[in-house]
Short mmCIF file of C-alpha atoms and ligand atoms in Angstrom, two decimals:
data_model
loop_
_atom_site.label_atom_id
_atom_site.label_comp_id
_atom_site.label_asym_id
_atom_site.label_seq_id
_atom_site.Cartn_x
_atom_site.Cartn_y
_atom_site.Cartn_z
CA UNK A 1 -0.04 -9.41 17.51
CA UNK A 2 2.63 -12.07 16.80
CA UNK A 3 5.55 -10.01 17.81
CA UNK A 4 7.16 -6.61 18.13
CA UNK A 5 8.21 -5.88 14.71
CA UNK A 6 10.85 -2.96 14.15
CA UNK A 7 10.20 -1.36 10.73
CA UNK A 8 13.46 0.79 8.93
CA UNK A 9 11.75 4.28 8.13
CA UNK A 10 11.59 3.50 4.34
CA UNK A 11 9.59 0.26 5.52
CA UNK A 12 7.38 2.67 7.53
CA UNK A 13 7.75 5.05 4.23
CA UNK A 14 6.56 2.33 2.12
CA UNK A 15 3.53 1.47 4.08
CA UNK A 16 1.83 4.64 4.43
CA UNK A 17 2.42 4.97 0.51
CA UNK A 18 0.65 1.58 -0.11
CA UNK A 19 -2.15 2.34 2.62
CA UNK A 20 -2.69 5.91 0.81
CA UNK A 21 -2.72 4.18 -2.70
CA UNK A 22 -5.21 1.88 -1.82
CA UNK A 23 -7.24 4.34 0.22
CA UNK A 24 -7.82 6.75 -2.77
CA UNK A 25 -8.64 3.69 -4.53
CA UNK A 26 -11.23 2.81 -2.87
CA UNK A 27 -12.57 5.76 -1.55
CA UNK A 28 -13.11 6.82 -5.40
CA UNK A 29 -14.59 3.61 -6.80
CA UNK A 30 -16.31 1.60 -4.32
CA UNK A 31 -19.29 2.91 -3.06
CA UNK A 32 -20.07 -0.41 -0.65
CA UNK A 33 -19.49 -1.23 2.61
CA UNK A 34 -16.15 0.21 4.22
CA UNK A 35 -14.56 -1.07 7.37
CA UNK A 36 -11.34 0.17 9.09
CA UNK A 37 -8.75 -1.45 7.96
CA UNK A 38 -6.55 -3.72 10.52
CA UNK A 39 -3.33 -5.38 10.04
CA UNK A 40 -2.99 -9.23 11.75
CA UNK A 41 0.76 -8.91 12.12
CA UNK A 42 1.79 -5.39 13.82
CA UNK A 43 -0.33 -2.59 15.10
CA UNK A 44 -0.85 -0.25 11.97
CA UNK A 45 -1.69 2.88 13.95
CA UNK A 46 2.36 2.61 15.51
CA UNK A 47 3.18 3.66 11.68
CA UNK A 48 -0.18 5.73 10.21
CA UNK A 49 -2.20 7.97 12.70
CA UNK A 50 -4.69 8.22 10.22
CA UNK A 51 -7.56 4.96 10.10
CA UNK A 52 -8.39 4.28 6.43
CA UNK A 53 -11.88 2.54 5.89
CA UNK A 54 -12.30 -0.37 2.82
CA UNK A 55 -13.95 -2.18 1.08
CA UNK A 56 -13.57 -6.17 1.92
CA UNK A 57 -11.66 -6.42 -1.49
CA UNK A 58 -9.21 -3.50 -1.01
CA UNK A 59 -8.62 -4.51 2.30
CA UNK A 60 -7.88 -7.89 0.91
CA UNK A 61 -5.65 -6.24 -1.27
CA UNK A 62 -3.90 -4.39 0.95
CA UNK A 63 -3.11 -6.88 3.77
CA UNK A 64 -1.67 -8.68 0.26
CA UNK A 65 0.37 -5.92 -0.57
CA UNK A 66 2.08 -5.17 2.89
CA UNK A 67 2.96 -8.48 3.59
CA UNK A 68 4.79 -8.77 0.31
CA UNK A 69 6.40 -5.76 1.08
CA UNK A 70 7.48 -6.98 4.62
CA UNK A 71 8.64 -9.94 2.95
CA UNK A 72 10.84 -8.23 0.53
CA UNK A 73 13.88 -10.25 0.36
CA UNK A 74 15.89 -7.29 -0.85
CA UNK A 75 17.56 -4.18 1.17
CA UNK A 76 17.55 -1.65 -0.34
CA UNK A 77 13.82 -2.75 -1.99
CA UNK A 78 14.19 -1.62 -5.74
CA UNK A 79 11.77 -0.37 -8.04
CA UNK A 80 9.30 -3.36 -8.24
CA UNK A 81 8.80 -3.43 -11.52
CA UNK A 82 12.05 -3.63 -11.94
CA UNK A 83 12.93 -6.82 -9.42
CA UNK A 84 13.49 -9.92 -10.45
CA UNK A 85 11.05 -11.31 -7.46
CA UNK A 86 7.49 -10.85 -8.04
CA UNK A 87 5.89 -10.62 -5.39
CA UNK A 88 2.64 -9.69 -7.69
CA UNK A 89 0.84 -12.85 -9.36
CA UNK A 90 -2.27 -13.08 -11.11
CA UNK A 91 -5.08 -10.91 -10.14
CA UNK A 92 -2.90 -9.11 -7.34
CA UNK A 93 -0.94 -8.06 -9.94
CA UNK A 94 -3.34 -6.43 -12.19
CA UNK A 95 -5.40 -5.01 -9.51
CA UNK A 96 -2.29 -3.25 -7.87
CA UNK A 97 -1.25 -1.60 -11.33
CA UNK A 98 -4.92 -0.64 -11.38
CA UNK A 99 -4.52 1.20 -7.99
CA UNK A 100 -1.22 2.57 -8.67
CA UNK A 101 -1.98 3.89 -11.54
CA UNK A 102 -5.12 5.78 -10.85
CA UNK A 103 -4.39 7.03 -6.97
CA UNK A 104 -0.90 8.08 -8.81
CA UNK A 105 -3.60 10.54 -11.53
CA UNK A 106 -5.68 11.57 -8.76
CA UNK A 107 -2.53 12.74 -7.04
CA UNK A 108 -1.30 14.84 -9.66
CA UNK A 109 -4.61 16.26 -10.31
CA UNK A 110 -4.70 17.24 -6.43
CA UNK A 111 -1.23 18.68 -6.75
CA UNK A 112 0.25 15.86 -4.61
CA UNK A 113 3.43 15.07 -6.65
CA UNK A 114 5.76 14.83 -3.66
CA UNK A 115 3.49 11.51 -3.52
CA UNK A 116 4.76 10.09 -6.56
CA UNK A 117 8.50 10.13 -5.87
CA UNK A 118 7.49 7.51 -3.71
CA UNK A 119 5.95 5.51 -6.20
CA UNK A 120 5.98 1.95 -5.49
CA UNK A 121 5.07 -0.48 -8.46
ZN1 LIG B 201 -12.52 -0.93 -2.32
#
């Protein structure tokens, strides 16, 4: 670890939401090998009790993710798909919406809508 990073409680908010997304994701669609997923630059059991296992690829895309969203250069963070910074390029981008948009069905269809008012993308 780098250094002791204090996180706001919507940053902490914001992270489980991302690590759930992606968890879901991957869960539901990748049927290879799954490791438990570790963050370089803080501790990510100080903000989620919970381990999530992924694929190489999610967890690619997850360590991708939270660091954009640590980098966010606004306060409050807006809707991102409404910002004018994108953090999102490419294949990152694409794969996100991907995630997003099916953890946010599987959600619903498991009655979790108190999930999606904290709908990132
Ligand atoms: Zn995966």
């Amino acid at each position: 670890m780098l250094k002791k990073v204090e996180f706001s409680e919507k940053e902490k908010d914001d992270i489980r939401t991302l690590m759930k997304f992606v968890g879901i994701y991957c869960r539901e669609n990748h049927n290879g090998e799954r490791v438990p997923f570790s963050f370089i630059l803080f501790d990510i059991k100080e903000i989620e009790k919970k381990e999530i296992s992924l694929c190489p690829d999610c967890s690619q895309l997850l360590t991708y993710g939270l660091t954009m969203r640590l980098k966010c250069p606004h306060d409050p963070k807006p809707m991102c798909k409404k910002c004018e910074t994108q953090c999102y390029h490419g294949d990152y981008k694409a794969k996100i919406r991907e995630v997003m948009k099916f953890s946010g069905m599987y959600m619903v269809r498991h009655g979790r809508v108190d999930m999606l008012y904290h709908y990132l993308i």
